[in-house]
PDB file of C-alpha atoms in Angstrom:
ATOM      1  CA  MET A   1      91.393  94.742  95.438  1.00 61.00           C
ATOM      2  CA  SER A   2      90.502  94.571  98.985  1.00 83.00           C
ATOM      3  CA  THR A   3      94.205  94.914 100.391  1.00 91.00           C
ATOM      4  CA  PHE A   4      97.632  96.191  99.381  1.00 94.00           C
ATOM      5  CA  ARG A   5     100.781  94.465 100.133  1.00 93.00           C
ATOM      6  CA  PHE A   6     103.384  97.120 101.617  1.00 93.00           C
ATOM      7  CA  GLY A   7     106.460  95.211 102.512  1.00 90.00           C
ATOM      8  CA  GLN A   8     105.720  93.589 105.769  1.00 89.00           C
ATOM      9  CA  HIS A   9     102.220  95.169 106.349  1.00 90.00           C
ATOM     10  CA  VAL A  10      98.597  94.451 104.541  1.00 92.00           C
ATOM     11  CA  ILE A  11      96.985  97.561 103.866  1.00 93.00           C
ATOM     12  CA  LYS A  12      93.258  97.788 103.678  1.00 94.00           C
ATOM     13  CA  ALA A  13      91.881  99.397 100.292  1.00 95.00           C
ATOM     14  CA  SER A  14      90.101 102.012 102.710  1.00 96.00           C
ATOM     15  CA  ALA A  15      93.508 103.821 103.260  1.00 96.00           C
ATOM     16  CA  VAL A  16      94.439 104.085  99.783  1.00 97.00           C
ATOM     17  CA  PHE A  17      93.151 106.876  97.824  1.00 97.00           C
ATOM     18  CA  LEU A  18      94.719 106.563  94.362  1.00 97.00           C
ATOM     19  CA  GLN A  19      95.752 103.546  92.420  1.00 97.00           C
ATOM     20  CA  THR A  20      97.519 103.693  89.066  1.00 97.00           C
ATOM     21  CA  GLU A  21      98.701 100.890  86.702  1.00 96.00           C
ATOM     22  CA  LEU A  22     101.855 100.680  88.628  1.00 98.00           C
ATOM     23  CA  SER A  23     101.378 102.492  91.965  1.00 98.00           C
ATOM     24  CA  PHE A  24      98.886 103.384  94.714  1.00 98.00           C
ATOM     25  CA  ALA A  25      98.899 106.193  97.350  1.00 98.00           C
ATOM     26  CA  LEU A  26      97.745 105.772 100.723  1.00 97.00           C
ATOM     27  CA  VAL A  27      97.435 107.868 104.258  1.00 97.00           C
ATOM     28  CA  ASN A  28      99.740 107.406 106.902  1.00 93.00           C
ATOM     29  CA  ARG A  29      98.905 105.988 110.020  1.00 89.00           C
ATOM     30  CA  LYS A  30     101.379 108.007 111.764  1.00 88.00           C
ATOM     31  CA  PRO A  31     101.486 111.042 110.147  1.00 92.00           C
ATOM     32  CA  VAL A  32     104.926 113.611 110.811  1.00 92.00           C
ATOM     33  CA  VAL A  33     102.541 116.578 109.399  1.00 95.00           C
ATOM     34  CA  PRO A  34      98.688 116.776 108.587  1.00 95.00           C
ATOM     35  CA  GLY A  35      98.584 115.401 105.201  1.00 96.00           C
ATOM     36  CA  HIS A  36     101.681 113.146 104.829  1.00 96.00           C
ATOM     37  CA  VAL A  37     101.041 110.388 102.553  1.00 97.00           C
ATOM     38  CA  LEU A  38     103.000 107.345 100.721  1.00 97.00           C
ATOM     39  CA  VAL A  39     103.446 106.604  97.411  1.00 98.00           C
ATOM     40  CA  CYS A  40     104.351 103.086  96.419  1.00 98.00           C
ATOM     41  CA  PRO A  41     104.920 100.515  93.657  1.00 98.00           C
ATOM     42  CA  LEU A  42     102.428  98.207  93.181  1.00 97.00           C
ATOM     43  CA  ARG A  43     105.057  95.151  92.929  1.00 96.00           C
ATOM     44  CA  PRO A  44     106.765  94.797  96.471  1.00 94.00           C
ATOM     45  CA  VAL A  45     110.168  95.930  95.718  1.00 96.00           C
ATOM     46  CA  GLU A  46     112.500  96.730  98.684  1.00 96.00           C
ATOM     47  CA  ARG A  47     115.119  99.283  97.081  1.00 97.00           C
ATOM     48  CA  PHE A  48     114.760 101.584  94.128  1.00 98.00           C
ATOM     49  CA  ARG A  49     117.290 100.441  92.230  1.00 97.00           C
ATOM     50  CA  ASP A  50     115.250  97.317  91.554  1.00 97.00           C
ATOM     51  CA  LEU A  51     112.242  99.264  90.069  1.00 98.00           C
ATOM     52  CA  HIS A  52     111.841  98.465  86.410  1.00 98.00           C
ATOM     53  CA  PRO A  53     112.172 101.841  84.283  1.00 98.00           C
ATOM     54  CA  ASP A  54     107.995 101.664  83.726  1.00 98.00           C
ATOM     55  CA  GLU A  55     107.538 101.392  87.605  1.00 98.00           C
ATOM     56  CA  VAL A  56     109.691 104.371  88.264  1.00 98.00           C
ATOM     57  CA  ALA A  57     108.223 106.847  85.693  1.00 98.00           C
ATOM     58  CA  ASP A  58     104.664 105.634  87.314  1.00 98.00           C
ATOM     59  CA  LEU A  59     105.875 106.160  91.028  1.00 98.00           C
ATOM     60  CA  PHE A  60     107.319 109.605  90.024  1.00 98.00           C
ATOM     61  CA  THR A  61     104.268 110.422  87.969  1.00 98.00           C
ATOM     62  CA  THR A  62     101.813 109.533  90.499  1.00 98.00           C
ATOM     63  CA  THR A  63     104.004 111.293  93.158  1.00 98.00           C
ATOM     64  CA  GLN A  64     103.746 114.421  91.171  1.00 98.00           C
ATOM     65  CA  ARG A  65     100.156 114.273  91.088  1.00 97.00           C
ATOM     66  CA  VAL A  66      99.745 113.540  94.745  1.00 98.00           C
ATOM     67  CA  ALA A  67     101.961 116.113  95.964  1.00 98.00           C
ATOM     68  CA  ASP A  68      99.944 118.738  93.912  1.00 97.00           C
ATOM     69  CA  LEU A  69      96.636 117.651  95.536  1.00 97.00           C
ATOM     70  CA  VAL A  70      98.266 117.390  99.043  1.00 97.00           C
ATOM     71  CA  GLU A  71     100.007 120.839  98.958  1.00 97.00           C
ATOM     72  CA  LYS A  72      96.643 122.198  97.974  1.00 96.00           C
ATOM     73  CA  ARG A  73      94.428 120.038 100.212  1.00 95.00           C
ATOM     74  CA  PHE A  74      96.353 121.082 103.431  1.00 96.00           C
ATOM     75  CA  GLN A  75      96.825 124.601 102.553  1.00 96.00           C
ATOM     76  CA  ALA A  76     100.584 123.931 102.342  1.00 97.00           C
ATOM     77  CA  SER A  77     103.133 126.377 100.378  1.00 96.00           C
ATOM     78  CA  SER A  78     105.846 123.800  99.914  1.00 96.00           C
ATOM     79  CA  LEU A  79     106.577 119.895 100.129  1.00 97.00           C
ATOM     80  CA  THR A  80     109.035 117.659 101.449  1.00 96.00           C
ATOM     81  CA  ILE A  81     109.375 114.528  99.151  1.00 97.00           C
ATOM     82  CA  ALA A  82     111.442 111.675 100.311  1.00 95.00           C
ATOM     83  CA  ILE A  83     112.884 108.145  99.794  1.00 96.00           C
ATOM     84  CA  GLN A  84     114.406 106.282 102.709  1.00 93.00           C
ATOM     85  CA  ASP A  85     116.294 103.876 100.625  1.00 95.00           C
ATOM     86  CA  GLY A  86     117.959 101.317 102.691  1.00 94.00           C
ATOM     87  CA  PRO A  87     118.393 100.623 106.445  1.00 91.00           C
ATOM     88  CA  GLU A  88     120.817 103.074 106.795  1.00 90.00           C
ATOM     89  CA  ALA A  89     118.879 105.668 105.260  1.00 90.00           C
ATOM     90  CA  GLY A  90     115.836 104.762 107.838  1.00 86.00           C
ATOM     91  CA  GLN A  91     113.929 102.630 105.442  1.00 89.00           C
ATOM     92  CA  THR A  92     112.227  99.949 107.864  1.00 86.00           C
ATOM     93  CA  VAL A  93     109.554  98.765 105.470  1.00 91.00           C
ATOM     94  CA  LYS A  94     111.196  96.868 102.924  1.00 93.00           C
ATOM     95  CA  HIS A  95     109.182  98.117 100.164  1.00 96.00           C
ATOM     96  CA  VAL A  96     110.218 101.347  98.315  1.00 97.00           C
ATOM     97  CA  HIS A  97     107.743 104.416  99.238  1.00 97.00           C
ATOM     98  CA  VAL A  98     108.099 108.036  98.869  1.00 97.00           C
ATOM     99  CA  HIS A  99     107.072 110.346 101.349  1.00 96.00           C
ATOM    100  CA  VAL A 100     104.716 113.380 100.323  1.00 98.00           C
ATOM    101  CA  LEU A 101     104.758 116.091 103.310  1.00 97.00           C
ATOM    102  CA  PRO A 102     102.791 119.201 102.734  1.00 97.00           C
ATOM    103  CA  ARG A 103     104.752 122.045 104.257  1.00 97.00           C
ATOM    104  CA  LYS A 104     104.188 125.401 105.582  1.00 95.00           C
ATOM    105  CA  ALA A 105     106.146 128.006 107.349  1.00 94.00           C
ATOM    106  CA  GLY A 106     107.552 127.432 110.916  1.00 92.00           C
ATOM    107  CA  ASP A 107     105.745 123.879 110.942  1.00 93.00           C
ATOM    108  CA  PHE A 108     109.363 122.679 112.337  1.00 90.00           C
ATOM    109  CA  GLU A 109     111.680 124.855 114.912  1.00 89.00           C
ATOM    110  CA  ARG A 110     114.709 123.933 112.265  1.00 91.00           C
ATOM    111  CA  ASN A 111     113.549 122.924 108.445  1.00 88.00           C
ATOM    112  CA  ASP A 112     116.078 119.926 108.685  1.00 88.00           C
ATOM    113  CA  ASN A 113     114.203 118.850 111.525  1.00 90.00           C
ATOM    114  CA  VAL A 114     111.485 116.976 109.306  1.00 90.00           C
ATOM    115  CA  TYR A 115     114.169 114.392 108.446  1.00 86.00           C
ATOM    116  CA  ASP A 116     114.568 113.828 112.215  1.00 85.00           C
ATOM    117  CA  GLU A 117     110.796 113.045 112.657  1.00 87.00           C
ATOM    118  CA  LEU A 118     110.909 111.000 109.118  1.00 85.00           C
ATOM    119  CA  GLN A 119     113.748 108.782 111.070  1.00 80.00           C
ATOM    120  CA  LYS A 120     111.883 108.539 114.289  1.00 77.00           C
ATOM    121  CA  HIS A 121     108.463 107.844 112.204  1.00 71.00           C
ATOM    122  CA  ASP A 122     109.873 104.670 110.565  1.00 63.00           C
ATOM    123  CA  ARG A 123     112.017 103.207 113.905  1.00 62.00           C
ATOM    124  CA  GLU A 124     110.382 100.153 114.627  1.00 54.00           C
ATOM    125  CA  SER A 125     110.740 101.027 118.552  1.00 51.00           C
ATOM    126  CA  GLU A 126     108.360 104.078 117.906  1.00 51.00           C
ATOM    127  CA  ASP A 127     105.972 101.982 116.000  1.00 57.00           C
ATOM    128  CA  VAL A 128     103.442 101.572 118.935  1.00 60.00           C
ATOM    129  CA  PRO A 129      99.586 101.175 117.750  1.00 62.00           C
ATOM    130  CA  SER A 130      98.495 103.502 120.671  1.00 62.00           C
ATOM    131  CA  ARG A 131     100.213 106.241 118.468  1.00 69.00           C
ATOM    132  CA  TRP A 132      98.341 104.849 115.084  1.00 80.00           C
ATOM    133  CA  ARG A 133      95.293 106.611 114.131  1.00 89.00           C
ATOM    134  CA  THR A 134      92.429 104.646 113.721  1.00 90.00           C
ATOM    135  CA  GLU A 135      91.197 102.885 110.666  1.00 90.00           C
ATOM    136  CA  GLU A 136      88.074 104.923 110.621  1.00 93.00           C
ATOM    137  CA  GLU A 137      90.468 108.166 110.819  1.00 94.00           C
ATOM    138  CA  MET A 138      92.461 106.856 107.698  1.00 94.00           C
ATOM    139  CA  ALA A 139      89.426 105.700 106.001  1.00 95.00           C
ATOM    140  CA  ALA A 140      87.637 108.878 106.233  1.00 96.00           C
ATOM    141  CA  GLU A 141      91.179 111.088 104.974  1.00 96.00           C
ATOM    142  CA  ALA A 142      91.518 108.628 102.204  1.00 96.00           C
ATOM    143  CA  SER A 143      88.035 108.885 101.334  1.00 96.00           C
ATOM    144  CA  ASP A 144      88.430 112.925 100.886  1.00 95.00           C
ATOM    145  CA  LEU A 145      91.398 112.712  98.951  1.00 96.00           C
ATOM    146  CA  ARG A 146      89.929 110.180  96.532  1.00 96.00           C
ATOM    147  CA  LYS A 147      87.296 112.476  95.953  1.00 95.00           C
ATOM    148  CA  GLN A 148      89.680 114.823  94.507  1.00 91.00           C
ATOM    149  CA  PHE A 149      90.761 112.717  91.949  1.00 81.00           C
ATOM    150  CA  SER A 150      87.576 111.841  90.583  1.00 72.00           C
TER     151      SER A 150
END
């Protein structure tokens, strides 16, 4: 697959580091912390409740594998795993996705500030291309992570 659908976005395969039968994991163009990645169902489904049971199982199994990898790869001691399900929860991309953030002591002044940053991260007004990582940066990180799964 040369591209993946992520709600209203098209993701190049170079940004995807893992694909399973029903899910895929990609690096983030605007990570809140180093190693902040996303895990999504292949089928573009807007809300968590609309996933089929086999998609939920695959999404969470894939999230578990990805979380284990990024925690080790980014020398973290913990993880924040979050789904913003619906617009009032901060979801702007109309495609279920799990945020996986490797966490370290002191990475935020207050621990719950991570949620404020996730809210800002997904806000359209904050989504300006000048704040995005380059395709090359994203491809390099995805390539590194992809090797960890081989």
